[in-house]
Amino acid sequence: MRRNAHVTVLAALAALALPATAGAHGTARGRRDTGRLARSHGHGPCRGAALRPGRADMALVTRSTLCLIDRVRRAHHLRPLRMSGPLRHIASGQSADMTIGHYFGDASLSGQSPLQRILASGYRGGARGSLSIGQNIAWATGGQARPAAIVHTWMASPPHRQILLSAAYRMIGVGIHAGTPSAGAGGATYTILLAS
């Protein structure tokens, strides 16, 4: 099925394979910075922002990741994002694909791009037939796998920051999978998929 649409795709990659035993200076600074992010730009902390993702906590960690992203967007005078079921399903599948397939990349194991996965899902966002999408991915271990650390790291990376702070997006899918693309490494793999 072909869809006539103007499509803008922004995709960025960042390998966040940070060990849990980072140097004392880096670890302490990271805790201060991520703690400030978890409390700033809102009425209270984003519950679960400091959790290390585990299978039992995925719903809370997912909500926390969205809360943190929306706080950053509000601080930059952008509207918050709404969770989309189809985008969440695609993002969750991408995180699982990367973990199970032991790879790190924007395409799925079958080779589909983020745009191809969105169009195949039946997602019908976008105004007047246009669709803008962006995808950020990350994986980390130890304390760096916490939602606050992941969002903080994306904000420190210009291409990831550009995606998070684009006014073109109104919907998001957050997918987090326990485990990493690196065989044997604990932690979590994150995918966020944003769309108009």
PDB file of C-alpha atoms in Angstrom, residues 7-182:
ATOM      1  CA  VAL A   7       7.751  12.586   4.864  1.00  0.00           C
ATOM      2  CA  THR A   8      10.521  14.023   6.975  1.00  0.00           C
ATOM      3  CA  VAL A   9      12.675  11.496   8.778  1.00  0.00           C
ATOM      4  CA  LEU A  10      15.115  12.389  11.517  1.00  0.00           C
ATOM      5  CA  ALA A  11      16.970   9.467  12.996  1.00  0.00           C
ATOM      6  CA  ALA A  12      19.869   9.487  15.397  1.00  0.00           C
ATOM      7  CA  LEU A  13      21.963   6.772  17.005  1.00  0.00           C
ATOM      8  CA  ALA A  14      23.849   6.848  20.268  1.00  0.00           C
ATOM      9  CA  ALA A  15      25.538   3.871  21.824  1.00  0.00           C
ATOM     10  CA  LEU A  16      25.252   4.349  25.547  1.00  0.00           C
ATOM     11  CA  ALA A  17      27.253   1.354  26.637  1.00  0.00           C
ATOM     12  CA  LEU A  18      28.366   2.923  29.879  1.00  0.00           C
ATOM     13  CA  PRO A  19      29.548   0.537  32.559  1.00  0.00           C
ATOM     14  CA  ALA A  20      28.007   0.663  36.011  1.00  0.00           C
ATOM     15  CA  THR A  21      31.471   1.211  37.468  1.00  0.00           C
ATOM     16  CA  ALA A  22      32.246   4.569  35.874  1.00  0.00           C
ATOM     17  CA  GLY A  23      34.847   6.772  37.511  1.00  0.00           C
ATOM     18  CA  ALA A  24      33.829   8.384  40.808  1.00  0.00           C
ATOM     19  CA  HIS A  25      33.690  11.896  39.320  1.00  0.00           C
ATOM     20  CA  GLY A  26      31.527  10.820  36.374  1.00  0.00           C
ATOM     21  CA  THR A  27      29.196   8.744  38.530  1.00  0.00           C
ATOM     22  CA  ALA A  28      28.607  11.459  41.129  1.00  0.00           C
ATOM     23  CA  ARG A  29      28.069  14.135  38.491  1.00  0.00           C
ATOM     24  CA  GLY A  30      25.699  11.859  36.566  1.00  0.00           C
ATOM     25  CA  ARG A  31      23.574  11.286  39.681  1.00  0.00           C
ATOM     26  CA  ARG A  32      23.348  15.038  40.362  1.00  0.00           C
ATOM     27  CA  ASP A  33      22.451  15.879  36.768  1.00  0.00           C
ATOM     28  CA  THR A  34      19.860  13.138  36.338  1.00  0.00           C
ATOM     29  CA  GLY A  35      18.326  13.889  39.727  1.00  0.00           C
ATOM     30  CA  ARG A  36      17.903  17.523  38.732  1.00  0.00           C
ATOM     31  CA  LEU A  37      16.260  16.458  35.456  1.00  0.00           C
ATOM     32  CA  ALA A  38      13.867  14.148  37.313  1.00  0.00           C
ATOM     33  CA  ARG A  39      12.693  17.026  39.560  1.00  0.00           C
ATOM     34  CA  SER A  40      12.844  20.022  37.237  1.00  0.00           C
ATOM     35  CA  HIS A  41      10.278  21.594  34.946  1.00  0.00           C
ATOM     36  CA  GLY A  42       7.233  20.112  36.658  1.00  0.00           C
ATOM     37  CA  HIS A  43       5.205  19.866  39.815  1.00  0.00           C
ATOM     38  CA  GLY A  44       7.090  16.954  41.319  1.00  0.00           C
ATOM     39  CA  PRO A  45       9.448  14.160  40.427  1.00  0.00           C
ATOM     40  CA  CYS A  46       8.757  11.824  37.558  1.00  0.00           C
ATOM     41  CA  ARG A  47       8.012   8.635  39.474  1.00  0.00           C
ATOM     42  CA  GLY A  48      10.435   5.894  38.453  1.00  0.00           C
ATOM     43  CA  ALA A  49      13.040   8.224  36.879  1.00  0.00           C
ATOM     44  CA  ALA A  50      15.804   6.714  39.022  1.00  0.00           C
ATOM     45  CA  LEU A  51      14.784   3.061  38.579  1.00  0.00           C
ATOM     46  CA  ARG A  52      17.061   0.615  36.847  1.00  0.00           C
ATOM     47  CA  PRO A  53      14.681  -1.003  34.369  1.00  0.00           C
ATOM     48  CA  GLY A  54      13.642  -4.550  35.100  1.00  0.00           C
ATOM     49  CA  ARG A  55      10.856  -6.651  33.641  1.00  0.00           C
ATOM     50  CA  ALA A  56       8.575  -5.943  36.614  1.00  0.00           C
ATOM     51  CA  ASP A  57       9.035  -2.155  36.321  1.00  0.00           C
ATOM     52  CA  MET A  58       8.656  -1.599  32.557  1.00  0.00           C
ATOM     53  CA  ALA A  59       5.289   0.181  32.701  1.00  0.00           C
ATOM     54  CA  LEU A  60       6.548   2.610  35.357  1.00  0.00           C
ATOM     55  CA  VAL A  61       9.887   3.160  33.577  1.00  0.00           C
ATOM     56  CA  THR A  62       8.034   3.810  30.307  1.00  0.00           C
ATOM     57  CA  ARG A  63       5.728   6.390  31.939  1.00  0.00           C
ATOM     58  CA  SER A  64       8.729   7.996  33.627  1.00  0.00           C
ATOM     59  CA  THR A  65      10.612   8.297  30.332  1.00  0.00           C
ATOM     60  CA  LEU A  66       7.626  10.054  28.744  1.00  0.00           C
ATOM     61  CA  CYS A  67       7.261  12.306  31.816  1.00  0.00           C
ATOM     62  CA  LEU A  68      10.928  13.349  31.584  1.00  0.00           C
ATOM     63  CA  ILE A  69      10.700  14.031  27.841  1.00  0.00           C
ATOM     64  CA  ASP A  70       7.545  16.112  28.325  1.00  0.00           C
ATOM     65  CA  ARG A  71       9.216  18.128  31.097  1.00  0.00           C
ATOM     66  CA  VAL A  72      12.125  18.955  28.820  1.00  0.00           C
ATOM     67  CA  ARG A  73       9.705  19.935  26.046  1.00  0.00           C
ATOM     68  CA  ARG A  74       7.638  22.142  28.372  1.00  0.00           C
ATOM     69  CA  ALA A  75      10.825  23.863  29.543  1.00  0.00           C
ATOM     70  CA  HIS A  76      11.418  24.764  25.877  1.00  0.00           C
ATOM     71  CA  HIS A  77       7.812  25.954  25.411  1.00  0.00           C
ATOM     72  CA  LEU A  78       6.764  22.911  23.393  1.00  0.00           C
ATOM     73  CA  ARG A  79       3.568  20.946  23.842  1.00  0.00           C
ATOM     74  CA  PRO A  80       3.781  17.586  25.604  1.00  0.00           C
ATOM     75  CA  LEU A  81       3.570  14.415  23.538  1.00  0.00           C
ATOM     76  CA  ARG A  82       0.719  11.901  23.631  1.00  0.00           C
ATOM     77  CA  MET A  83       1.434   8.186  23.815  1.00  0.00           C
ATOM     78  CA  SER A  84       0.340   6.342  20.666  1.00  0.00           C
ATOM     79  CA  GLY A  85      -0.458   2.632  20.834  1.00  0.00           C
ATOM     80  CA  PRO A  86       0.868   1.867  17.334  1.00  0.00           C
ATOM     81  CA  LEU A  87       4.072   3.900  17.888  1.00  0.00           C
ATOM     82  CA  ARG A  88       4.601   2.270  21.280  1.00  0.00           C
ATOM     83  CA  HIS A  89       4.199  -1.170  19.732  1.00  0.00           C
ATOM     84  CA  ILE A  90       6.767  -0.335  17.019  1.00  0.00           C
ATOM     85  CA  ALA A  91       9.232   1.179  19.546  1.00  0.00           C
ATOM     86  CA  SER A  92       8.888  -1.827  21.865  1.00  0.00           C
ATOM     87  CA  GLY A  93       9.474  -4.178  18.948  1.00  0.00           C
ATOM     88  CA  GLN A  94      12.610  -2.279  17.912  1.00  0.00           C
ATOM     89  CA  SER A  95      14.072  -2.421  21.430  1.00  0.00           C
ATOM     90  CA  ALA A  96      13.324  -6.152  21.654  1.00  0.00           C
ATOM     91  CA  ASP A  97      14.772  -6.735  18.153  1.00  0.00           C
ATOM     92  CA  MET A  98      18.038  -5.024  19.083  1.00  0.00           C
ATOM     93  CA  THR A  99      18.337  -6.937  22.352  1.00  0.00           C
ATOM     94  CA  ILE A 100      17.441 -10.341  20.936  1.00  0.00           C
ATOM     95  CA  GLY A 101      19.381  -9.811  17.684  1.00  0.00           C
ATOM     96  CA  HIS A 102      22.475  -8.419  19.416  1.00  0.00           C
ATOM     97  CA  TYR A 103      22.693  -5.343  17.165  1.00  0.00           C
ATOM     98  CA  PHE A 104      22.217  -1.595  17.547  1.00  0.00           C
ATOM     99  CA  GLY A 105      20.569   0.301  14.718  1.00  0.00           C
ATOM    100  CA  ASP A 106      17.491   2.087  13.441  1.00  0.00           C
ATOM    101  CA  ALA A 107      16.336  -0.708  11.118  1.00  0.00           C
ATOM    102  CA  SER A 108      14.555  -3.821  12.372  1.00  0.00           C
ATOM    103  CA  LEU A 109      16.034  -7.314  12.165  1.00  0.00           C
ATOM    104  CA  SER A 110      14.082  -7.765   8.927  1.00  0.00           C
ATOM    105  CA  GLY A 111      15.603  -4.564   7.522  1.00  0.00           C
ATOM    106  CA  GLN A 112      12.567  -2.270   7.833  1.00  0.00           C
ATOM    107  CA  SER A 113      13.263   1.409   8.488  1.00  0.00           C
ATOM    108  CA  PRO A 114      11.304   3.334  11.139  1.00  0.00           C
ATOM    109  CA  LEU A 115       9.205   4.894   8.349  1.00  0.00           C
ATOM    110  CA  GLN A 116       8.420   1.501   6.810  1.00  0.00           C
ATOM    111  CA  ARG A 117       7.348   0.135  10.197  1.00  0.00           C
ATOM    112  CA  ILE A 118       5.089   3.156  10.828  1.00  0.00           C
ATOM    113  CA  LEU A 119       3.427   2.981   7.412  1.00  0.00           C
ATOM    114  CA  ALA A 120       2.890  -0.784   7.781  1.00  0.00           C
ATOM    115  CA  SER A 121       1.266  -0.245  11.188  1.00  0.00           C
ATOM    116  CA  GLY A 122      -1.575   1.820   9.781  1.00  0.00           C
ATOM    117  CA  TYR A 123      -0.611   4.873  11.871  1.00  0.00           C
ATOM    118  CA  ARG A 124      -2.486   7.822  10.395  1.00  0.00           C
ATOM    119  CA  GLY A 125      -0.904  10.846  12.040  1.00  0.00           C
ATOM    120  CA  GLY A 126       0.163  13.967  10.249  1.00  0.00           C
ATOM    121  CA  ALA A 127      -1.777  16.937   9.020  1.00  0.00           C
ATOM    122  CA  ARG A 128      -2.875  17.272   5.387  1.00  0.00           C
ATOM    123  CA  GLY A 129      -1.229  14.020   4.322  1.00  0.00           C
ATOM    124  CA  SER A 130       2.224  14.792   5.710  1.00  0.00           C
ATOM    125  CA  LEU A 131       4.099  12.746   8.254  1.00  0.00           C
ATOM    126  CA  SER A 132       7.215  13.721  10.178  1.00  0.00           C
ATOM    127  CA  ILE A 133       9.003  11.111  12.261  1.00  0.00           C
ATOM    128  CA  GLY A 134      12.071  10.880  14.457  1.00  0.00           C
ATOM    129  CA  GLN A 135      13.610   8.008  16.376  1.00  0.00           C
ATOM    130  CA  ASN A 136      16.130   7.954  19.204  1.00  0.00           C
ATOM    131  CA  ILE A 137      17.656   4.714  20.429  1.00  0.00           C
ATOM    132  CA  ALA A 138      19.973   3.979  23.329  1.00  0.00           C
ATOM    133  CA  TRP A 139      21.223   1.176  25.510  1.00  0.00           C
ATOM    134  CA  ALA A 140      23.052   1.302  28.787  1.00  0.00           C
ATOM    135  CA  THR A 141      23.979  -0.751  31.833  1.00  0.00           C
ATOM    136  CA  GLY A 142      23.906  -0.067  35.558  1.00  0.00           C
ATOM    137  CA  GLY A 143      22.822   3.370  36.706  1.00  0.00           C
ATOM    138  CA  GLN A 144      23.185   4.767  33.184  1.00  0.00           C
ATOM    139  CA  ALA A 145      20.155   2.661  32.148  1.00  0.00           C
ATOM    140  CA  ARG A 146      17.805   4.717  34.339  1.00  0.00           C
ATOM    141  CA  PRO A 147      15.257   6.864  32.462  1.00  0.00           C
ATOM    142  CA  ALA A 148      16.702  10.121  33.839  1.00  0.00           C
ATOM    143  CA  ALA A 149      20.209   9.180  32.644  1.00  0.00           C
ATOM    144  CA  ILE A 150      18.996   8.174  29.169  1.00  0.00           C
ATOM    145  CA  VAL A 151      16.972  11.377  28.649  1.00  0.00           C
ATOM    146  CA  HIS A 152      19.853  13.462  30.022  1.00  0.00           C
ATOM    147  CA  THR A 153      22.268  11.809  27.578  1.00  0.00           C
ATOM    148  CA  TRP A 154      19.901  12.370  24.635  1.00  0.00           C
ATOM    149  CA  MET A 155      19.638  16.038  25.597  1.00  0.00           C
ATOM    150  CA  ALA A 156      23.446  16.309  25.654  1.00  0.00           C
ATOM    151  CA  SER A 157      23.695  14.958  22.076  1.00  0.00           C
ATOM    152  CA  PRO A 158      22.780  17.544  19.382  1.00  0.00           C
ATOM    153  CA  PRO A 159      21.014  15.157  16.940  1.00  0.00           C
ATOM    154  CA  HIS A 160      19.008  13.509  19.735  1.00  0.00           C
ATOM    155  CA  ARG A 161      18.189  16.875  21.301  1.00  0.00           C
ATOM    156  CA  GLN A 162      16.933  18.127  17.918  1.00  0.00           C
ATOM    157  CA  ILE A 163      14.507  15.212  17.719  1.00  0.00           C
ATOM    158  CA  LEU A 164      13.266  15.639  21.305  1.00  0.00           C
ATOM    159  CA  LEU A 165      12.747  19.384  20.848  1.00  0.00           C
ATOM    160  CA  SER A 166      11.066  19.365  17.438  1.00  0.00           C
ATOM    161  CA  ALA A 167       7.715  21.154  17.416  1.00  0.00           C
ATOM    162  CA  ALA A 168       6.630  18.936  14.488  1.00  0.00           C
ATOM    163  CA  TYR A 169       5.889  15.988  16.784  1.00  0.00           C
ATOM    164  CA  ARG A 170       2.699  15.436  18.756  1.00  0.00           C
ATOM    165  CA  MET A 171       2.738  11.663  19.318  1.00  0.00           C
ATOM    166  CA  ILE A 172       5.293   9.277  20.818  1.00  0.00           C
ATOM    167  CA  GLY A 173       5.896   5.604  21.336  1.00  0.00           C
ATOM    168  CA  VAL A 174       8.286   4.567  24.102  1.00  0.00           C
ATOM    169  CA  GLY A 175       9.676   1.039  24.022  1.00  0.00           C
ATOM    170  CA  ILE A 176      12.084  -0.262  26.644  1.00  0.00           C
ATOM    171  CA  HIS A 177      13.409  -3.804  26.788  1.00  0.00           C
ATOM    172  CA  ALA A 178      15.310  -5.337  29.699  1.00  0.00           C
ATOM    173  CA  GLY A 179      18.721  -6.333  28.400  1.00  0.00           C
ATOM    174  CA  THR A 180      21.131  -4.873  25.882  1.00  0.00           C
ATOM    175  CA  PRO A 181      22.410  -5.678  22.403  1.00  0.00           C
ATOM    176  CA  SER A 182      25.703  -6.710  24.002  1.00  0.00           C
TER     177      SER A 182
END
